[in-house]
Amino acid sequence: MCIALKYGIWNVTEPEASAVNALVSGGYGPLAAMILASRGIRDVRQAHSYLDCAGQLPDPFLMKDMDLAAGRVGLAMARGEKIAVFGDYDVDGITATCLLTHMLRRFGADCVSYIPGRLEEGYGLNPLALHALAEQGVSLIVTVDCGITAVEEAQLCKELGMDLVITDHHECKDTLPDAVAVVDPHRPDGGYPHKNLSGVGVAFKLAAALCGSQEEVLAEYADMVCLGTVADVMPLQGENRVFVTRGLASLQHTKRPGIAALMEETGCTPDSVSSSTIGFMLAPRINAAGRMGQIDLAVELFLTQDPRRAVQVARALCELNRQRQAVESDIYQQAISMLPVGQPPEAIVLADESWHQGVVGIVASRIAEEFSCPAFLICLDGDHGKASSRSHGGFNLFASLTTLSPLLESYGGHELAAGFTISRNNIPEFRRQICALAAGFYSDDTPRTQLDVDCAIPAELLTIPNVESLNVLEPCGNGCPKPVLMMKNLTIERIQQVGSGRHMRLR
């Protein structure tokens, strides 16, 4: 049997013996000690810091403009003004919206939530939404998980007589929106110690600033903060480890009927919930609401107190996810058929009129992984297109889109995932230039697929106690990945496909 290796390079780290011995002496199991040492941890103190799940959370007011944001929201509550929490249609944005909306209402605020329709309005603040909120009598808009690039929309808020408070976690551009407050840990003039908060993490900080107690807010909303942090693939280090650890514990005995119903519907038992089950079971179903144009279902999942309605919503989300999977499969097949024969380009840029805007991001991620290059899928509508893109191998999407911004109508996002709008006429030139940037980034003589292996281990270390000791690394995810171990000089005697061909069992 011929086996094609997925990874062209295996980066195997050699842990320092002195570090391993120090960690074992400090109480860590041999396997855990080798993995920690391979990741640069040299002693027990560093290990405790790296794995700390109960550390002290930094003061919310260390974040630039947090005092202005909390002050304006507090004033609105005291005056009885109508407040709108304006969010995003992914898990991070939904949880951020529900957290802040629920808390403000508990405090007696006149508060509505607004998440734009992905297909009708697109991402973030937009004129249609702002006019609608102004007509409802809203005098203060608080964004969560969006708004950092909304310069024109901020000006429209002023013209409509509404104040704007922005909380976001995306990368900043050179010009910030003119708002009452702009709260974002990525602000270059900010001094917050943890840059990699999720959108719901920043919303949590605002809620804590208003409440006066981070512990009180975390006790009530740890499950939401955990879901958004994991779903948005934030590094599970520092403050985020606290959020996720507390959230996983909260999910084991959740008091939200909607979350309990979704866990039951997906077969996610309380004792098995982990960052992996969130990423692969819960998050895709919550995301399906935004992708398939029924965002209200996801909001209702978090806010309903009716157990029977919760079951109905959970089942509806699971059905939407099945529909999403079918649409995704169709777009993937179409996209693959459009690729040139032979060696794939340095970057893949494809466009079509029939593609579903809510699903192309998943397909772009799948194609980027399969062909080891950044992928850009554009949904065409008349003379314009909306694109979703995914990176590969460290190619910085946000920086690249900034470089090519003269070709774009708007853009935003992260290093690894971004979106933009573009004129149909500019797509060929964009394709040419992004391929040139990718060609300059990748080295011709270096394989683009690399597997990072924590360490090579002898077979005698594979005992049940040693494997169980790896639980000390949990929660695992981005920034604290699941261990990858290697044993040398083994020969494959037998290969068996399992799970309908999706997995392999080796002897």
Short mmCIF file of C-alpha atoms in Angstrom, two decimals:
data_model
loop_
_atom_site.label_atom_id
_atom_site.label_comp_id
_atom_site.label_asym_id
_atom_site.label_seq_id
_atom_site.Cartn_x
_atom_site.Cartn_y
_atom_site.Cartn_z
CA MET A 1 0.00 0.00 0.00
CA CYS A 2 1.28 3.46 -0.92
CA ILE A 3 0.86 6.06 1.83
CA ALA A 4 1.04 9.80 1.13
CA LEU A 5 2.32 11.78 4.09
CA LYS A 6 0.21 14.84 4.84
CA TYR A 7 3.08 16.78 6.40
CA GLY A 8 6.26 17.51 4.46
CA ILE A 9 8.27 18.41 7.56
CA TRP A 10 8.10 16.99 11.07
CA ASN A 11 9.46 19.48 13.58
CA VAL A 12 10.44 17.29 16.53
CA THR A 13 11.59 19.12 19.64
CA GLU A 14 14.23 17.61 21.90
CA PRO A 15 13.42 18.44 25.54
CA GLU A 16 16.32 19.35 27.81
CA ALA A 17 16.97 16.59 30.33
CA SER A 18 17.56 19.07 33.16
CA ALA A 19 14.18 20.71 32.57
CA VAL A 20 12.42 17.32 32.43
CA ASN A 21 14.06 16.25 35.70
CA ALA A 22 13.12 19.52 37.40
CA LEU A 23 9.48 19.15 36.35
CA VAL A 24 9.30 15.49 37.40
CA SER A 25 10.80 16.45 40.75
CA GLY A 26 8.08 19.08 41.02
CA GLY A 27 5.33 16.49 40.71
CA TYR A 28 4.62 16.33 36.97
CA GLY A 29 4.36 12.95 35.26
CA PRO A 30 7.18 11.93 32.89
CA LEU A 31 5.16 12.47 29.70
CA ALA A 32 3.76 15.80 30.87
CA ALA A 33 7.25 16.89 31.94
CA MET A 34 8.72 16.03 28.53
CA ILE A 35 5.96 17.92 26.71
CA LEU A 36 6.28 20.99 28.93
CA ALA A 37 10.06 20.98 28.56
CA SER A 38 9.67 20.68 24.78
CA ARG A 39 7.55 23.82 24.87
CA GLY A 40 10.27 25.80 26.60
CA ILE A 41 9.10 25.31 30.20
CA ARG A 42 12.19 24.88 32.34
CA ASP A 43 10.92 24.71 35.90
CA VAL A 44 7.86 24.27 38.09
CA ARG A 45 7.26 28.00 38.40
CA GLN A 46 7.06 28.43 34.63
CA ALA A 47 4.84 25.35 34.36
CA HIS A 48 2.41 26.72 36.93
CA SER A 49 2.27 30.03 35.06
CA TYR A 50 1.74 28.32 31.68
CA LEU A 51 -1.02 26.03 32.96
CA ASP A 52 -2.60 28.35 35.54
CA CYS A 53 -6.38 28.08 35.32
CA ALA A 54 -7.19 30.15 38.40
CA GLY A 55 -5.03 33.23 38.01
CA GLN A 56 -6.10 36.73 38.89
CA LEU A 57 -7.93 38.58 36.12
CA PRO A 58 -6.49 42.01 35.23
CA ASP A 59 -8.52 45.08 36.10
CA PRO A 60 -10.92 45.93 33.24
CA PHE A 61 -10.00 49.60 33.58
CA LEU A 62 -6.48 48.84 32.39
CA MET A 63 -8.04 48.69 28.94
CA LYS A 64 -7.95 52.00 27.07
CA ASP A 65 -11.30 53.88 27.12
CA MET A 66 -12.96 51.38 29.46
CA ASP A 67 -13.70 54.20 31.92
CA LEU A 68 -15.40 56.18 29.15
CA ALA A 69 -17.38 53.16 27.97
CA ALA A 70 -18.60 52.19 31.43
CA GLY A 71 -19.36 55.80 32.27
CA ARG A 72 -21.51 56.35 29.18
CA VAL A 73 -23.41 53.07 29.59
CA GLY A 74 -23.95 53.79 33.27
CA LEU A 75 -25.28 57.25 32.44
CA ALA A 76 -27.69 55.79 29.90
CA MET A 77 -28.99 53.35 32.47
CA ALA A 78 -29.46 56.11 35.05
CA ARG A 79 -31.33 58.27 32.53
CA GLY A 80 -33.49 55.44 31.26
CA GLU A 81 -32.13 55.79 27.72
CA LYS A 82 -32.74 53.05 25.20
CA ILE A 83 -29.53 51.07 24.63
CA ALA A 84 -28.82 48.75 21.69
CA VAL A 85 -26.19 46.01 21.96
CA PHE A 86 -24.96 45.48 18.41
CA GLY A 87 -23.18 42.19 17.76
CA ASP A 88 -21.93 39.72 15.20
CA TYR A 89 -23.47 36.53 13.82
CA ASP A 90 -20.81 34.01 14.88
CA VAL A 91 -20.59 32.23 18.26
CA ASP A 92 -18.26 34.86 19.68
CA GLY A 93 -20.53 37.72 18.64
CA ILE A 94 -23.72 35.92 19.70
CA THR A 95 -22.43 35.11 23.17
CA ALA A 96 -21.09 38.65 23.57
CA THR A 97 -24.46 40.09 22.55
CA CYS A 98 -26.43 37.82 24.86
CA LEU A 99 -24.11 38.35 27.82
CA LEU A 100 -24.26 42.14 27.73
CA THR A 101 -27.96 42.29 26.84
CA HIS A 102 -28.93 39.89 29.63
CA MET A 103 -26.83 41.70 32.23
CA LEU A 104 -28.07 45.17 31.30
CA ARG A 105 -31.66 43.99 31.49
CA ARG A 106 -30.98 42.44 34.90
CA PHE A 107 -29.79 45.87 36.02
CA GLY A 108 -33.07 47.37 34.79
CA ALA A 109 -31.79 48.93 31.57
CA ASP A 110 -34.02 49.52 28.57
CA CYS A 111 -31.94 47.35 26.26
CA VAL A 112 -32.46 45.72 22.86
CA SER A 113 -30.08 43.51 20.95
CA TYR A 114 -29.30 43.69 17.25
CA ILE A 115 -27.32 41.24 15.17
CA PRO A 116 -27.29 42.05 11.45
CA GLY A 117 -28.47 39.50 8.94
CA ARG A 118 -25.41 37.91 7.40
CA LEU A 119 -26.97 37.64 3.96
CA GLU A 120 -28.94 40.91 3.88
CA GLU A 121 -26.65 43.31 5.76
CA GLY A 122 -23.27 41.66 6.09
CA TYR A 123 -20.81 42.12 8.93
CA GLY A 124 -20.87 44.97 11.42
CA LEU A 125 -22.50 48.36 11.67
CA ASN A 126 -24.38 49.39 8.52
CA PRO A 127 -26.66 52.25 7.48
CA LEU A 128 -29.80 50.07 7.29
CA ALA A 129 -29.39 48.94 10.89
CA LEU A 130 -28.43 52.37 12.21
CA HIS A 131 -31.49 54.05 10.68
CA ALA A 132 -33.73 51.30 12.07
CA LEU A 133 -32.31 51.68 15.59
CA ALA A 134 -32.63 55.46 15.47
CA GLU A 135 -36.30 55.09 14.53
CA GLN A 136 -36.78 52.85 17.57
CA GLY A 137 -35.54 55.63 19.83
CA VAL A 138 -32.11 54.19 20.59
CA SER A 139 -29.74 56.86 21.88
CA LEU A 140 -26.71 54.65 22.66
CA ILE A 141 -25.26 51.79 20.64
CA VAL A 142 -22.71 49.46 22.23
CA THR A 143 -20.96 47.18 19.76
CA VAL A 144 -19.54 43.79 20.71
CA ASP A 145 -17.16 41.80 18.50
CA CYS A 146 -17.35 44.46 15.78
CA GLY A 147 -16.99 48.17 15.07
CA ILE A 148 -13.24 48.79 15.16
CA THR A 149 -13.13 49.67 11.44
CA ALA A 150 -16.55 51.41 11.28
CA VAL A 151 -15.27 54.95 10.62
CA GLU A 152 -18.08 56.02 8.28
CA GLU A 153 -20.76 54.30 10.35
CA ALA A 154 -19.57 56.13 13.47
CA GLN A 155 -20.07 59.41 11.66
CA LEU A 156 -23.58 58.33 10.65
CA CYS A 157 -24.39 57.60 14.30
CA LYS A 158 -23.53 61.18 15.14
CA GLU A 159 -25.70 62.49 12.33
CA LEU A 160 -28.60 60.37 13.59
CA GLY A 161 -28.16 61.64 17.16
CA MET A 162 -26.91 58.37 18.67
CA ASP A 163 -23.82 57.91 20.80
CA LEU A 164 -21.53 54.98 20.00
CA VAL A 165 -19.42 52.83 22.31
CA ILE A 166 -17.25 50.29 20.51
CA THR A 167 -15.97 47.08 22.10
CA ASP A 168 -14.09 44.80 19.73
CA HIS A 169 -11.08 42.49 19.55
CA HIS A 170 -10.17 42.66 15.87
CA GLU A 171 -7.08 44.34 14.47
CA CYS A 172 -7.13 48.14 14.37
CA LYS A 173 -6.48 50.21 11.27
CA ASP A 174 -4.60 53.50 11.33
CA THR A 175 -7.78 55.54 11.89
CA LEU A 176 -10.11 54.66 14.76
CA PRO A 177 -13.84 55.47 14.59
CA ASP A 178 -14.92 58.72 16.21
CA ALA A 179 -16.90 57.27 19.12
CA VAL A 180 -17.49 58.02 22.79
CA ALA A 181 -15.18 55.09 23.59
CA VAL A 182 -13.20 52.57 21.55
CA VAL A 183 -12.34 49.55 23.68
CA ASP A 184 -10.07 47.05 21.96
CA PRO A 185 -7.04 45.26 23.46
CA HIS A 186 -5.25 45.66 20.11
CA ARG A 187 -5.21 49.44 20.33
CA PRO A 188 -1.60 50.54 19.82
CA ASP A 189 -1.98 53.15 22.54
CA GLY A 190 -3.48 50.69 25.01
CA GLY A 191 -1.68 49.02 27.86
CA TYR A 192 -3.80 45.96 28.53
CA PRO A 193 -1.60 42.93 29.33
CA HIS A 194 -3.63 40.33 27.36
CA LYS A 195 -4.12 41.21 23.70
CA ASN A 196 -5.80 37.99 22.61
CA LEU A 197 -9.21 38.31 24.21
CA SER A 198 -12.26 37.20 22.25
CA GLY A 199 -15.14 39.54 21.49
CA VAL A 200 -17.12 38.05 24.35
CA GLY A 201 -14.02 38.42 26.53
CA VAL A 202 -14.00 42.18 25.92
CA ALA A 203 -17.78 42.31 26.51
CA PHE A 204 -17.19 40.49 29.79
CA LYS A 205 -14.69 43.17 30.77
CA LEU A 206 -17.23 45.92 30.12
CA ALA A 207 -19.88 44.01 32.09
CA ALA A 208 -17.42 43.63 34.97
CA ALA A 209 -16.55 47.33 34.85
CA LEU A 210 -20.27 48.16 35.12
CA CYS A 211 -20.93 45.58 37.84
CA GLY A 212 -17.80 46.24 39.88
CA SER A 213 -17.03 42.56 40.35
CA GLN A 214 -15.37 40.30 37.78
CA GLU A 215 -16.09 37.27 39.97
CA GLU A 216 -19.81 38.03 40.07
CA VAL A 217 -20.04 38.37 36.29
CA LEU A 218 -17.89 35.28 35.70
CA ALA A 219 -20.04 33.19 38.03
CA GLU A 220 -23.10 34.12 35.96
CA TYR A 221 -21.68 34.10 32.43
CA ALA A 222 -18.60 31.85 32.39
CA ASP A 223 -20.36 29.44 30.03
CA MET A 224 -20.93 32.15 27.43
CA VAL A 225 -17.38 33.51 27.71
CA CYS A 226 -16.00 29.99 27.36
CA LEU A 227 -18.08 29.17 24.27
CA GLY A 228 -17.10 32.36 22.45
CA THR A 229 -13.42 32.09 23.40
CA VAL A 230 -13.09 28.49 22.20
CA ALA A 231 -15.23 28.95 19.08
CA ASP A 232 -13.14 31.97 17.99
CA VAL A 233 -9.94 29.92 18.49
CA MET A 234 -8.38 32.33 20.96
CA PRO A 235 -5.07 31.27 22.57
CA LEU A 236 -5.82 29.35 25.78
CA GLN A 237 -3.21 31.21 27.77
CA GLY A 238 -3.40 33.63 30.66
CA GLU A 239 -6.84 35.09 31.19
CA ASN A 240 -8.42 32.88 28.52
CA ARG A 241 -7.45 29.73 30.46
CA VAL A 242 -9.40 31.04 33.42
CA PHE A 243 -12.42 31.81 31.23
CA VAL A 244 -12.45 28.38 29.60
CA THR A 245 -11.77 26.39 32.77
CA ARG A 246 -14.55 28.15 34.65
CA GLY A 247 -16.84 27.90 31.64
CA LEU A 248 -16.32 24.16 31.19
CA ALA A 249 -17.19 23.65 34.85
CA SER A 250 -20.29 25.81 34.39
CA LEU A 251 -21.38 23.85 31.32
CA GLN A 252 -21.34 20.63 33.34
CA HIS A 253 -24.33 21.94 35.31
CA THR A 254 -25.62 24.69 33.04
CA LYS A 255 -28.69 26.58 34.18
CA ARG A 256 -29.51 27.73 30.64
CA PRO A 257 -32.23 25.49 29.17
CA GLY A 258 -31.08 26.17 25.62
CA ILE A 259 -27.48 25.09 26.20
CA ALA A 260 -28.63 22.01 28.13
CA ALA A 261 -30.96 21.07 25.27
CA LEU A 262 -28.25 21.55 22.63
CA MET A 263 -25.81 19.43 24.61
CA GLU A 264 -28.38 16.65 24.89
CA GLU A 265 -29.33 16.90 21.23
CA THR A 266 -25.69 16.52 20.16
CA GLY A 267 -24.91 13.74 22.64
CA CYS A 268 -22.51 15.96 24.58
CA THR A 269 -22.83 14.70 28.15
CA PRO A 270 -21.93 17.00 31.06
CA ASP A 271 -18.99 14.82 32.09
CA SER A 272 -17.55 14.81 28.55
CA VAL A 273 -17.76 18.51 27.71
CA SER A 274 -14.38 19.94 26.69
CA SER A 275 -12.89 22.54 24.40
CA SER A 276 -12.94 19.89 21.66
CA THR A 277 -16.65 19.18 22.06
CA ILE A 278 -17.34 22.91 21.93
CA GLY A 279 -15.29 23.31 18.77
CA PHE A 280 -16.63 20.29 16.92
CA MET A 281 -20.15 19.77 18.30
CA LEU A 282 -21.69 22.83 19.91
CA ALA A 283 -20.13 25.77 18.05
CA PRO A 284 -20.96 24.59 14.49
CA ARG A 285 -24.64 24.28 15.38
CA ILE A 286 -24.79 27.71 16.98
CA ASN A 287 -22.91 29.16 14.01
CA ALA A 288 -25.40 27.54 11.63
CA ALA A 289 -28.05 30.07 12.67
CA GLY A 290 -26.01 32.99 11.37
CA ARG A 291 -24.75 31.13 8.32
CA MET A 292 -28.22 30.09 7.22
CA GLY A 293 -29.94 33.41 7.92
CA GLN A 294 -31.80 32.55 11.14
CA ILE A 295 -29.71 34.33 13.74
CA ASP A 296 -32.66 34.85 16.09
CA LEU A 297 -32.63 31.13 16.87
CA ALA A 298 -29.11 31.34 18.30
CA VAL A 299 -29.99 34.36 20.44
CA GLU A 300 -33.09 32.58 21.70
CA LEU A 301 -31.00 29.52 22.57
CA PHE A 302 -29.07 31.55 25.15
CA LEU A 303 -31.88 33.73 26.47
CA THR A 304 -34.93 31.45 26.67
CA GLN A 305 -36.02 30.17 30.08
CA ASP A 306 -38.65 27.80 28.66
CA PRO A 307 -37.30 24.20 28.62
CA ARG A 308 -39.78 23.05 25.97
CA ARG A 309 -38.92 25.94 23.67
CA ALA A 310 -35.24 25.27 24.32
CA VAL A 311 -35.62 21.74 22.94
CA GLN A 312 -37.36 23.08 19.83
CA VAL A 313 -34.60 25.65 19.23
CA ALA A 314 -31.82 23.09 19.76
CA ARG A 315 -33.40 20.71 17.25
CA ALA A 316 -33.89 23.55 14.75
CA LEU A 317 -30.20 24.49 15.03
CA CYS A 318 -29.15 20.89 14.43
CA GLU A 319 -31.33 20.77 11.31
CA LEU A 320 -29.86 24.07 10.09
CA ASN A 321 -26.40 22.59 10.57
CA ARG A 322 -27.31 19.60 8.40
CA GLN A 323 -28.52 21.99 5.72
CA ARG A 324 -25.30 23.95 6.04
CA GLN A 325 -23.26 20.79 5.55
CA ALA A 326 -25.13 19.98 2.34
CA VAL A 327 -24.61 23.49 0.95
CA GLU A 328 -20.96 23.39 1.96
CA SER A 329 -20.44 20.13 0.10
CA ASP A 330 -21.96 21.58 -3.09
CA ILE A 331 -19.82 24.73 -2.97
CA TYR A 332 -16.70 22.69 -2.27
CA GLN A 333 -17.27 20.50 -5.33
CA GLN A 334 -17.87 23.56 -7.51
CA ALA A 335 -14.78 25.31 -6.19
CA ILE A 336 -12.54 22.29 -6.75
CA SER A 337 -13.77 21.99 -10.34
CA MET A 338 -12.72 25.62 -10.97
CA LEU A 339 -9.09 25.10 -10.00
CA PRO A 340 -6.50 25.02 -12.79
CA VAL A 341 -5.11 21.66 -13.81
CA GLY A 342 -1.70 20.82 -12.40
CA GLN A 343 0.14 22.65 -9.66
CA PRO A 344 -2.25 24.86 -7.63
CA PRO A 345 -1.47 28.60 -7.56
CA GLU A 346 0.34 30.31 -4.68
CA ALA A 347 -3.06 31.54 -3.48
CA ILE A 348 -6.53 30.38 -4.53
CA VAL A 349 -8.99 33.11 -5.51
CA LEU A 350 -12.36 31.89 -6.82
CA ALA A 351 -15.67 33.66 -7.42
CA ASP A 352 -19.22 32.63 -8.29
CA GLU A 353 -22.72 34.12 -8.34
CA SER A 354 -24.45 31.09 -6.83
CA TRP A 355 -22.43 30.62 -3.66
CA HIS A 356 -23.95 31.03 -0.20
CA GLN A 357 -22.32 33.89 1.68
CA GLY A 358 -22.79 32.21 5.04
CA VAL A 359 -20.94 29.03 4.07
CA VAL A 360 -18.01 30.05 1.85
CA GLY A 361 -15.74 30.72 4.84
CA ILE A 362 -15.88 27.07 5.87
CA VAL A 363 -15.14 25.97 2.31
CA ALA A 364 -12.23 28.42 2.12
CA SER A 365 -10.81 26.90 5.29
CA ARG A 366 -11.13 23.40 3.87
CA ILE A 367 -9.47 24.36 0.59
CA ALA A 368 -6.64 26.25 2.31
CA GLU A 369 -5.87 23.16 4.38
CA GLU A 370 -6.13 20.77 1.44
CA PHE A 371 -3.96 22.77 -0.97
CA SER A 372 -1.61 24.33 1.60
CA CYS A 373 -2.13 27.93 0.53
CA PRO A 374 -4.37 30.88 1.45
CA ALA A 375 -7.86 30.63 -0.08
CA PHE A 376 -10.26 33.44 -1.01
CA LEU A 377 -13.84 32.62 -2.01
CA ILE A 378 -15.92 35.49 -3.37
CA CYS A 379 -19.72 35.56 -3.57
CA LEU A 380 -20.64 37.72 -6.56
CA ASP A 381 -23.72 39.92 -6.66
CA GLY A 382 -23.88 42.16 -9.71
CA ASP A 383 -20.77 44.32 -9.97
CA HIS A 384 -19.54 43.53 -6.46
CA GLY A 385 -18.42 40.56 -4.42
CA LYS A 386 -18.15 39.63 -0.74
CA ALA A 387 -15.22 37.40 0.12
CA SER A 388 -14.25 35.11 2.96
CA SER A 389 -10.61 34.08 3.26
CA ARG A 390 -8.56 31.66 5.32
CA SER A 391 -4.80 31.53 5.77
CA HIS A 392 -2.29 28.71 5.72
CA GLY A 393 1.22 28.34 7.07
CA GLY A 394 1.39 31.72 8.81
CA PHE A 395 0.45 33.91 5.83
CA ASN A 396 -0.97 37.10 7.38
CA LEU A 397 -4.31 37.84 5.76
CA PHE A 398 -5.02 41.14 7.51
CA ALA A 399 -1.62 42.56 6.63
CA SER A 400 -1.97 41.37 3.03
CA LEU A 401 -5.40 42.91 2.65
CA THR A 402 -4.04 46.14 4.08
CA THR A 403 -1.34 46.11 1.42
CA LEU A 404 -3.95 45.52 -1.30
CA SER A 405 -6.56 47.85 0.19
CA PRO A 406 -6.60 50.15 -2.89
CA LEU A 407 -8.25 47.23 -4.74
CA LEU A 408 -10.86 46.67 -2.02
CA GLU A 409 -14.01 48.49 -1.00
CA SER A 410 -13.72 47.39 2.64
CA TYR A 411 -12.00 44.71 4.66
CA GLY A 412 -11.40 43.46 8.20
CA GLY A 413 -10.56 40.44 10.30
CA HIS A 414 -7.55 38.62 11.70
CA GLU A 415 -4.21 37.24 10.61
CA LEU A 416 -5.79 33.83 9.93
CA ALA A 417 -9.32 34.72 8.79
CA ALA A 418 -10.62 37.84 7.08
CA GLY A 419 -13.37 39.18 4.87
CA PHE A 420 -13.62 41.93 2.30
CA THR A 421 -15.80 43.44 -0.41
CA ILE A 422 -14.44 44.04 -3.88
CA SER A 423 -15.54 45.26 -7.29
CA ARG A 424 -15.93 42.44 -9.80
CA ASN A 425 -13.56 44.27 -12.15
CA ASN A 426 -10.79 44.26 -9.53
CA ILE A 427 -10.82 40.52 -8.89
CA PRO A 428 -8.30 39.56 -11.62
CA GLU A 429 -5.78 42.14 -10.38
CA PHE A 430 -6.40 41.12 -6.78
CA ARG A 431 -5.74 37.50 -7.74
CA ARG A 432 -2.49 38.46 -9.44
CA GLN A 433 -1.22 40.56 -6.54
CA ILE A 434 -2.24 38.21 -3.74
CA CYS A 435 -0.53 35.34 -5.55
CA ALA A 436 2.59 37.47 -5.81
CA LEU A 437 2.48 38.22 -2.07
CA ALA A 438 2.03 34.55 -1.27
CA ALA A 439 4.88 33.58 -3.61
CA GLY A 440 7.13 36.01 -1.79
CA PHE A 441 6.09 34.61 1.58
CA TYR A 442 6.60 30.92 0.90
CA SER A 443 10.03 29.49 0.22
CA ASP A 444 10.16 27.31 -2.90
CA ASP A 445 12.44 24.71 -1.34
CA THR A 446 10.52 24.34 1.94
CA PRO A 447 7.39 22.19 2.25
CA ARG A 448 4.40 24.23 3.36
CA THR A 449 2.90 21.49 5.48
CA GLN A 450 4.61 21.06 8.82
CA LEU A 451 3.76 18.93 11.82
CA ASP A 452 4.97 20.19 15.19
CA VAL A 453 5.80 17.19 17.36
CA ASP A 454 6.27 17.84 21.07
CA CYS A 455 8.83 15.09 21.46
CA ALA A 456 9.85 11.53 20.64
CA ILE A 457 9.15 9.08 23.45
CA PRO A 458 10.20 5.53 24.33
CA ALA A 459 7.42 2.92 24.34
CA GLU A 460 7.86 2.17 28.05
CA LEU A 461 6.45 5.60 28.95
CA LEU A 462 3.08 4.72 27.41
CA THR A 463 1.45 3.55 30.62
CA ILE A 464 -2.08 4.39 31.67
CA PRO A 465 -0.95 6.53 34.65
CA ASN A 466 1.47 8.48 32.44
CA VAL A 467 -1.20 9.10 29.80
CA GLU A 468 -3.73 10.12 32.45
CA SER A 469 -1.20 12.58 33.84
CA LEU A 470 -1.49 14.54 30.59
CA ASN A 471 -4.82 15.88 31.88
CA VAL A 472 -2.75 18.52 33.64
CA LEU A 473 -2.43 20.22 30.24
CA GLU A 474 -6.18 20.76 29.92
CA PRO A 475 -7.91 22.80 28.68
CA CYS A 476 -6.13 22.26 25.37
CA GLY A 477 -6.60 24.35 22.27
CA ASN A 478 -4.88 27.18 20.45
CA GLY A 479 -1.84 28.26 22.47
CA CYS A 480 -1.84 25.06 24.52
CA PRO A 481 -2.35 22.33 21.92
CA LYS A 482 -3.09 18.70 22.57
CA PRO A 483 0.16 16.73 22.82
CA VAL A 484 1.66 15.30 19.65
CA LEU A 485 4.10 12.49 20.41
CA MET A 486 6.28 10.33 18.19
CA MET A 487 7.89 6.92 18.50
CA LYS A 488 10.81 6.05 16.25
CA ASN A 489 11.66 2.93 14.25
CA LEU A 490 8.17 1.44 14.05
CA THR A 491 6.95 -0.58 11.07
CA ILE A 492 3.30 -0.53 9.97
CA GLU A 493 2.02 -4.09 9.76
CA ARG A 494 -1.64 -3.41 9.06
CA ILE A 495 -3.87 -0.44 8.15
CA GLN A 496 -7.62 -0.55 8.66
CA GLN A 497 -10.10 2.16 7.75
CA VAL A 498 -12.72 2.94 10.40
CA GLY A 499 -15.52 5.48 10.81
CA SER A 500 -16.77 5.13 7.22
CA GLY A 501 -13.28 5.81 5.90
CA ARG A 502 -12.75 9.02 7.88
CA HIS A 503 -10.13 7.51 10.20
CA MET A 504 -7.40 4.89 10.12
CA ARG A 505 -6.33 2.31 12.64
CA LEU A 506 -2.70 1.23 12.45
CA ARG A 507 -0.96 -1.83 13.86
#
